[in-house]
Structures are given as structure tokens and as C-alpha cells.
Short mmCIF file of C-alpha atoms and ligand atoms in Angstrom, two decimals:
data_model
loop_
_atom_site.label_atom_id
_atom_site.label_comp_id
_atom_site.label_asym_id
_atom_site.label_seq_id
_atom_site.Cartn_x
_atom_site.Cartn_y
_atom_site.Cartn_z
CA MET J 1 0.00 0.00 0.00
CA GLU J 2 1.33 3.43 -0.92
CA LEU J 3 1.15 5.57 2.21
CA GLY J 4 1.88 8.84 0.44
CA LEU J 5 4.23 10.04 3.17
CA LYS J 6 7.14 11.00 0.91
CA GLY J 7 7.86 14.70 1.31
CA ARG J 8 5.40 15.15 4.18
CA ARG J 9 6.61 17.08 7.22
CA ALA J 10 5.90 15.84 10.74
CA LEU J 11 6.48 17.01 14.29
CA VAL J 12 6.76 14.11 16.74
CA LEU J 13 6.82 14.94 20.46
CA GLY J 14 8.57 12.70 22.98
CA ALA J 15 10.72 11.42 20.14
CA SER J 16 13.96 10.68 21.97
CA ARG J 17 13.06 7.12 22.95
CA GLY J 18 10.22 4.62 23.29
CA LEU J 19 7.04 5.09 21.29
CA GLY J 20 7.90 8.57 20.00
CA ALA J 21 11.31 7.50 18.66
CA ALA J 22 9.75 4.47 16.93
CA ILE J 23 7.07 6.66 15.33
CA ALA J 24 9.64 9.22 14.17
CA LYS J 25 11.86 6.51 12.64
CA SER J 26 8.90 4.87 10.93
CA LEU J 27 7.79 8.16 9.36
CA VAL J 28 11.37 8.82 8.22
CA ALA J 29 11.52 5.34 6.66
CA GLU J 30 8.37 6.19 4.68
CA GLY J 31 10.03 9.32 3.29
CA ALA J 32 8.72 12.02 5.63
CA THR J 33 10.88 14.74 7.15
CA VAL J 34 10.51 14.62 10.92
CA ILE J 35 11.09 17.33 13.49
CA ALA J 36 11.84 15.09 16.47
CA ALA J 37 11.29 16.82 19.82
CA ALA J 38 12.16 16.06 23.44
CA ARG J 39 13.67 17.98 26.36
CA SER J 40 17.12 16.78 25.39
CA THR J 41 18.12 16.18 21.77
CA ASP J 42 21.08 13.92 22.65
CA LEU J 43 19.20 10.63 22.20
CA ILE J 44 17.53 11.91 19.03
CA LYS J 45 20.92 12.69 17.52
CA ALA J 46 22.10 9.22 18.59
CA TRP J 47 19.26 7.30 16.92
CA ALA J 48 19.51 9.55 13.86
CA ALA J 49 23.22 8.67 13.58
CA GLU J 50 22.36 4.96 13.87
CA LEU J 51 19.91 5.23 10.96
CA GLY J 52 22.77 6.43 8.78
CA PRO J 53 23.78 9.49 6.79
CA GLU J 54 21.24 8.85 4.02
CA TYR J 55 18.46 9.89 6.44
CA ALA J 56 20.26 12.84 8.04
CA ALA J 57 18.42 15.52 6.06
CA GLN J 58 15.05 14.05 7.08
CA ILE J 59 15.58 14.32 10.86
CA ILE J 60 15.54 17.68 12.63
CA PRO J 61 16.09 17.47 16.42
CA LEU J 62 14.24 20.09 18.46
CA ALA J 63 14.52 20.81 22.20
CA LEU J 64 11.04 21.28 23.66
CA ASP J 65 9.85 20.95 27.27
CA LEU J 66 6.13 20.24 27.56
CA ASN J 67 6.20 21.40 31.19
CA ASP J 68 7.17 24.90 30.07
CA PHE J 69 4.66 27.05 28.17
CA THR J 70 7.37 29.38 26.82
CA SER J 71 9.34 26.45 25.45
CA VAL J 72 6.23 25.05 23.72
CA ASP J 73 5.18 28.40 22.30
CA SER J 74 8.70 29.19 21.04
CA ALA J 75 8.87 25.76 19.42
CA ALA J 76 5.58 26.52 17.64
CA ASP J 77 7.03 29.83 16.39
CA TRP J 78 10.08 28.02 15.08
CA VAL J 79 8.10 25.23 13.38
CA ILE J 80 5.79 27.76 11.71
CA ALA J 81 8.81 29.77 10.53
CA GLN J 82 10.14 26.54 8.92
CA GLY J 83 6.89 26.19 6.94
CA GLY J 84 4.77 24.28 9.47
CA VAL J 85 3.97 20.58 9.46
CA ASP J 86 1.48 18.24 7.82
CA ILE J 87 1.49 15.72 10.68
CA LEU J 88 1.55 16.32 14.43
CA VAL J 89 2.12 13.43 16.83
CA ASN J 90 1.20 14.50 20.35
CA ASN J 91 3.19 12.25 22.66
CA SER J 92 4.47 13.11 26.11
CA GLY J 93 6.26 11.63 29.07
CA GLY J 94 4.03 9.63 31.37
CA PRO J 95 3.21 11.07 34.82
CA PRO J 96 4.45 9.45 38.04
CA ALA J 97 2.58 6.43 39.39
CA GLY J 98 0.36 6.78 42.44
CA SER J 99 -3.24 6.51 43.58
CA VAL J 100 -5.68 9.36 42.89
CA LEU J 101 -5.94 10.01 46.63
CA GLN J 102 -2.22 10.79 46.75
CA GLN J 103 -2.41 13.61 44.20
CA THR J 104 -2.44 17.28 45.15
CA ALA J 105 -4.07 20.12 43.21
CA THR J 106 -0.59 21.29 42.19
CA LEU J 107 0.33 17.87 40.80
CA TRP J 108 -2.92 17.69 38.80
CA GLN J 109 -2.29 21.17 37.38
CA THR J 110 1.38 20.56 36.56
CA HIS J 111 0.81 17.26 34.79
CA PHE J 112 -2.35 18.49 33.10
CA GLN J 113 -0.38 21.27 31.46
CA ALA J 114 2.41 18.94 30.27
CA MET J 115 0.10 16.18 28.99
CA ALA J 116 -2.91 18.18 27.83
CA GLY J 117 -3.03 22.00 28.11
CA HIS J 118 0.28 22.72 26.43
CA VAL J 119 -0.37 20.02 23.82
CA PHE J 120 -3.74 21.62 22.99
CA HIS J 121 -2.02 25.00 22.66
CA LEU J 122 0.68 23.61 20.36
CA THR J 123 -1.96 21.95 18.20
CA ASN J 124 -3.90 25.22 17.93
CA ARG J 125 -0.73 26.97 16.79
CA LEU J 126 0.12 24.36 14.13
CA ILE J 127 -3.30 23.42 12.81
CA ASP J 128 -3.83 26.66 10.86
CA GLY J 129 -1.24 25.57 8.30
CA MET J 130 -2.97 22.20 7.91
CA LEU J 131 -6.39 23.82 7.49
CA GLY J 132 -4.96 26.26 4.94
CA GLN J 133 -3.65 23.42 2.75
CA ARG J 134 -6.72 21.24 3.46
CA TRP J 135 -4.58 18.28 4.58
CA GLY J 136 -3.38 17.41 8.04
CA ARG J 137 -3.03 14.66 10.62
CA ILE J 138 -3.23 15.11 14.41
CA ILE J 139 -2.48 11.90 16.30
CA SER J 140 -2.39 11.87 20.10
CA ILE J 141 -0.93 9.05 22.16
CA ALA J 142 -2.93 8.27 25.29
CA SER J 143 -3.18 4.95 27.17
CA SER J 144 -5.34 1.86 27.60
CA GLY J 145 -6.16 3.48 30.97
CA VAL J 146 -8.79 5.70 29.32
CA GLU J 147 -10.90 2.62 28.57
CA GLN J 148 -9.84 0.44 31.49
CA PRO J 149 -8.30 2.58 34.26
CA ILE J 150 -4.95 1.20 35.41
CA PRO J 151 -4.56 0.77 39.18
CA ASN J 152 -2.05 3.19 40.73
CA LEU J 153 -1.85 5.40 37.63
CA GLY J 154 -4.31 8.01 38.89
CA LEU J 155 -2.82 11.04 37.13
CA SER J 156 -2.59 9.21 33.82
CA ASN J 157 -6.12 7.77 33.99
CA GLY J 158 -7.60 11.16 34.88
CA ILE J 159 -5.70 13.55 32.62
CA ARG J 160 -5.75 11.42 29.49
CA MET J 161 -9.57 11.46 29.46
CA ALA J 162 -9.28 15.19 28.71
CA VAL J 163 -7.15 14.39 25.67
CA LEU J 164 -9.88 12.03 24.45
CA GLY J 165 -12.66 14.60 24.80
CA TRP J 166 -10.54 17.33 23.21
CA SER J 167 -9.50 15.10 20.29
CA LYS J 168 -13.05 13.97 19.51
CA THR J 169 -14.35 17.54 19.60
CA LEU J 170 -11.53 18.84 17.41
CA ALA J 171 -12.04 16.01 14.91
CA SER J 172 -15.58 17.22 14.15
CA GLU J 173 -14.50 20.85 13.92
CA VAL J 174 -11.87 20.25 11.21
CA ALA J 175 -13.00 17.08 9.40
CA ALA J 176 -14.46 18.92 6.41
CA GLN J 177 -11.11 20.67 5.83
CA GLY J 178 -9.09 17.51 5.28
CA VAL J 179 -7.57 17.28 8.76
CA THR J 180 -8.03 14.01 10.65
CA VAL J 181 -7.72 13.81 14.43
CA ASN J 182 -7.29 10.48 16.22
CA VAL J 183 -6.08 8.98 19.48
CA VAL J 184 -4.01 5.81 19.78
CA LEU J 185 -4.01 3.77 22.97
CA PRO J 186 -0.91 1.73 23.84
CA GLY J 187 -1.57 -1.27 26.02
CA ARG J 188 1.80 -2.61 27.22
CA ILE J 189 4.46 -1.73 24.67
CA HIS J 190 7.99 -2.59 25.73
CA THR J 191 9.75 0.72 26.44
CA ASP J 192 11.79 2.26 29.26
CA ARG J 193 8.54 3.58 30.76
CA VAL J 194 7.06 0.07 31.03
CA ASP J 195 10.28 -1.26 32.56
CA GLN J 196 10.17 1.56 35.15
CA LEU J 197 6.51 0.86 35.99
CA ASP J 198 7.23 -2.87 36.36
CA GLN J 199 10.19 -2.07 38.60
CA GLY J 200 8.02 0.23 40.73
CA ALA J 201 5.33 -2.44 41.07
CA ALA J 202 7.97 -5.04 42.02
CA THR J 203 9.28 -2.78 44.78
CA ARG J 204 5.79 -1.97 46.11
CA GLN J 205 4.63 -5.58 46.08
CA HIS J 206 7.94 -7.11 47.28
CA LYS J 207 8.13 -9.31 44.18
CA SER J 208 10.73 -9.80 41.49
CA VAL J 209 10.43 -7.66 38.36
CA GLU J 210 10.30 -10.90 36.34
CA ASP J 211 7.21 -12.05 38.30
CA ILE J 212 5.54 -8.66 37.79
CA ALA J 213 6.24 -8.72 34.05
CA ALA J 214 5.03 -12.33 33.76
CA ALA J 215 1.76 -11.47 35.58
CA SER J 216 1.33 -8.46 33.30
CA ARG J 217 1.93 -10.54 30.16
CA ALA J 218 -0.64 -13.04 31.40
CA THR J 219 -3.33 -10.34 31.16
CA ILE J 220 -2.60 -9.83 27.45
CA PRO J 221 -4.32 -12.29 25.08
CA VAL J 222 -1.39 -12.10 22.65
CA GLY J 223 0.79 -13.22 25.58
CA ARG J 224 3.58 -10.65 25.31
CA TYR J 225 4.32 -6.94 25.39
CA GLY J 226 4.09 -5.16 22.04
CA THR J 227 7.14 -3.75 20.33
CA PRO J 228 7.52 0.00 19.69
CA GLN J 229 7.59 -0.81 15.95
CA GLU J 230 4.20 -2.56 16.15
CA PHE J 231 2.80 0.56 17.78
CA ALA J 232 4.50 2.88 15.29
CA ASN J 233 3.05 0.91 12.36
CA VAL J 234 -0.47 1.94 13.37
CA VAL J 235 0.46 5.58 13.94
CA THR J 236 2.24 5.67 10.57
CA PHE J 237 -0.88 4.37 8.85
CA LEU J 238 -3.03 7.03 10.59
CA ALA J 239 -0.54 9.68 9.42
CA SER J 240 -0.85 8.55 5.81
CA ASP J 241 -3.06 9.40 2.85
CA ALA J 242 -4.44 5.88 3.14
CA ALA J 243 -6.16 6.76 6.44
CA SER J 244 -8.07 9.74 5.01
CA TYR J 245 -11.48 8.45 6.19
CA VAL J 246 -10.40 7.63 9.77
CA THR J 247 -11.11 10.52 12.12
CA GLY J 248 -12.51 11.05 15.60
CA SER J 249 -11.39 7.51 16.41
CA THR J 250 -9.71 5.95 19.40
CA ILE J 251 -7.58 3.03 18.28
CA ARG J 252 -6.17 0.36 20.58
CA VAL J 253 -2.76 -1.20 20.06
CA ASP J 254 -2.89 -3.53 23.03
CA GLY J 255 -2.67 -7.18 21.95
CA GLY J 256 -6.30 -7.55 23.08
CA MET J 257 -5.54 -6.41 26.66
CA ILE J 258 -8.58 -4.13 27.13
CA ARG J 259 -11.44 -6.46 28.01
CA SER J 260 -14.43 -4.34 27.01
CA VAL J 261 -15.87 -4.27 23.47
N1 NAP M 1 4.79 2.13 26.60
C1 NAP M 1 3.54 1.80 26.90
O1 NAP M 1 3.14 0.64 26.88
C2 NAP M 1 2.55 2.87 27.30
C3 NAP M 1 1.30 2.47 27.77
C4 NAP M 1 0.38 3.45 28.11
C5 NAP M 1 0.71 4.79 27.97
N2 NAP M 1 1.94 5.13 27.52
C6 NAP M 1 2.25 6.55 27.41
O2 NAP M 1 2.73 6.88 26.12
C7 NAP M 1 3.72 7.92 26.23
C8 NAP M 1 5.03 7.43 25.61
O3 NAP M 1 5.39 6.24 26.26
P1 NAP M 1 6.86 5.64 26.25
O4 NAP M 1 6.72 4.28 26.81
O5 NAP M 1 7.50 5.84 24.93
O6 NAP M 1 7.56 6.60 27.34
P2 NAP M 1 9.12 6.89 27.58
O7 NAP M 1 9.95 5.76 27.13
O8 NAP M 1 9.20 7.34 28.99
O9 NAP M 1 9.42 8.15 26.61
C9 NAP M 1 8.85 9.41 26.88
C10 NAP M 1 9.32 10.43 25.86
O10 NAP M 1 8.77 11.69 26.23
C11 NAP M 1 9.81 12.66 26.38
N3 NAP M 1 9.43 13.58 27.45
C12 NAP M 1 9.28 13.30 28.77
N4 NAP M 1 8.94 14.41 29.44
C13 NAP M 1 8.89 15.42 28.52
C14 NAP M 1 8.64 16.81 28.61
N5 NAP M 1 8.37 17.42 29.76
N6 NAP M 1 8.69 17.54 27.47
C15 NAP M 1 8.96 16.96 26.28
N7 NAP M 1 9.22 15.65 26.14
C16 NAP M 1 9.19 14.90 27.25
C17 NAP M 1 11.06 11.84 26.72
O11 NAP M 1 12.25 12.51 26.34
P3 NAP M 1 13.06 13.51 27.34
O12 NAP M 1 13.11 12.81 28.67
O13 NAP M 1 14.39 13.72 26.68
O14 NAP M 1 12.27 14.77 27.36
C18 NAP M 1 10.83 10.61 25.83
O15 NAP M 1 11.24 10.90 24.51
C19 NAP M 1 3.85 8.22 27.73
O16 NAP M 1 3.00 9.29 28.06
C20 NAP M 1 3.35 6.95 28.37
O17 NAP M 1 2.87 7.14 29.69
C21 NAP M 1 2.87 4.21 27.19
#
């Protein structure tokens, strides 16, 4: 299938490792030019070097801190000055684990801004270019926790619901102008974040990390964690011309882990 991504320009947030890095590499492999953003660009430069010099012109590292409004707004200025983007992948660092009862108003506000408020602002800044050319893709990465709340991930379960409501509303507002807006839900995709969560659960429950990971895998019908590439494949499709009639959707990439229909 021809994805039509050659020559497209994308901004991928949280692109230094894990899901964001896999998405950025996959878009590059399909011929897109990717502005790859994270707080530090060191890891982005490292994976770009590993891909080889033939891809160098397609990867533009950008330092951006989603906790900091000024950083986000300046990044938007810079991206617009470069001609804007066709594809925006809204991905962020996950919040700390903990029950909802543990969270303070300050923690809710801080993490809401990094995972939602500042992402909404960035999207507003970049979507005008997409609407003007009547083609665009907004893809936000959330979590299986929006459909099946994950114990001890209170901040994540709560804040990501806002991303869902925002995305669905935006999808209807811009659908007629060629811009699709979707959310993708990772189940358990093997990244540093998942290793850290497993380690945290092992410490809390006085179990080995291997036992925690085995119990987690046992809840997944496919029987294993997903790979970042398997997740990136779905995002890459949503970013493509081929996905032009998919909008306002929430798509699971979870190996069947979410139990509800
Ligand atoms: N992996 C899964 O199975 C899974 C499941 C459910 C939900 N999720 C969610 O999906 C997202 C990506 O997951 P992941 O596993 O790839 O996480 P990860 O391995 O921890 O990677 C997070 C990425 O976000 C960047 N980042 C963190 N804080 C940032 C900030 N303040 N500003 C800008 N960039 C920031 C990190 O780079 P820097 O540190 O350099 O900034 C890194 O590139 C997370 O929100 C995670 O909670 C993942």
C-alpha cells in the first residue's frame, strides 16, 4: 500500500526514545521529514546517527519541554517559521505512578499542562497551516487506561480522558477541511517507561520484576508486550493518505488487553 508520506513534514513529540522515537523513525523510513522533539536532543541525535547518513536531512532534532509554556510556544514559532507541518504526533512523558488520593491540586495542574493543556495549545498553533492546505493529521498518544483505568496510575487515567474529549471535539470541527484527528491507545508496549513501571510495582509488592512482568503478560491475550515498531506501524498508517477516512477515532494497540468491546 502506498502511504503517500514521501515529502510530508511531521512534528513528533517525545521522540527521543520509546514510542515517539519508533514513530519518528517509521515516518522517516516512509520518506517524511521529521522534526523530532524532546527535552534533550542527545538521544535523538544518537538514533539519527544509527539510521545512517542517508536519512540525516530528514531528521531535525528540536529541544522542547512540555512542562514549560514558553518552550512550547517558542517551538511553535520556530516550526511555523520553517513552513509548518502536515502531521503532528502528540506524545508526552508519562506522569508518576500513584493513587488518585495521593495527588495534590498542584500535581494535577502541573501534569495536566504537560500532557494536555500545552499540547492543545501547540496543536492550535500548528493546525492553521494544515487547514490552509486542506490536509493534516493530528495523532495523540494516550493509554489503555482511558478505557480500562490502570490501578495506581491516577494522574494518567484522569488527565488522558481530557485528551480524548478534546480530540473527539476537534475532529468534528476540522474534518471537512481535510484534517483528521485520532487517538491511539498503547496497552503494554515494551519501552523504558514500562520497565520503570514494572520495577516500581515489584518494589511496592515485594516481588521480582520478572514475576511482575510475567503477571502483566498473562493479562494480554497475545501473551507478550508489544514492540515499539508494532505501535509505530499503526500511527504511521493514521498519518498517511491511506487513512483519510479515519477521524474522531480511538484506536487500541494492546494485543487484546482491554477487556471491554
Ligand atoms: N509504553 C507503553 O506501553 C505505554 C502504555 C500506556 C501509555 N503510555 C504513554 O505513552 C507515552 C510514551 O510512552 P513511552 O513508553 O514511549 O515513554 P518513555 O519511554 O518514557 O518516553 C517518553 C518520551 O517523552 C519525552 N518527554 C518526557 N517528558 C517530557 C517533557 N516534559 N517535554 C517533552 N518531552 C518529554 C522523553 O524525552 P526527554 O526525557 O528527553 O524529554 C521521551 O522521549 C507516555 O505518556 C506513556 O505514559 C505508554
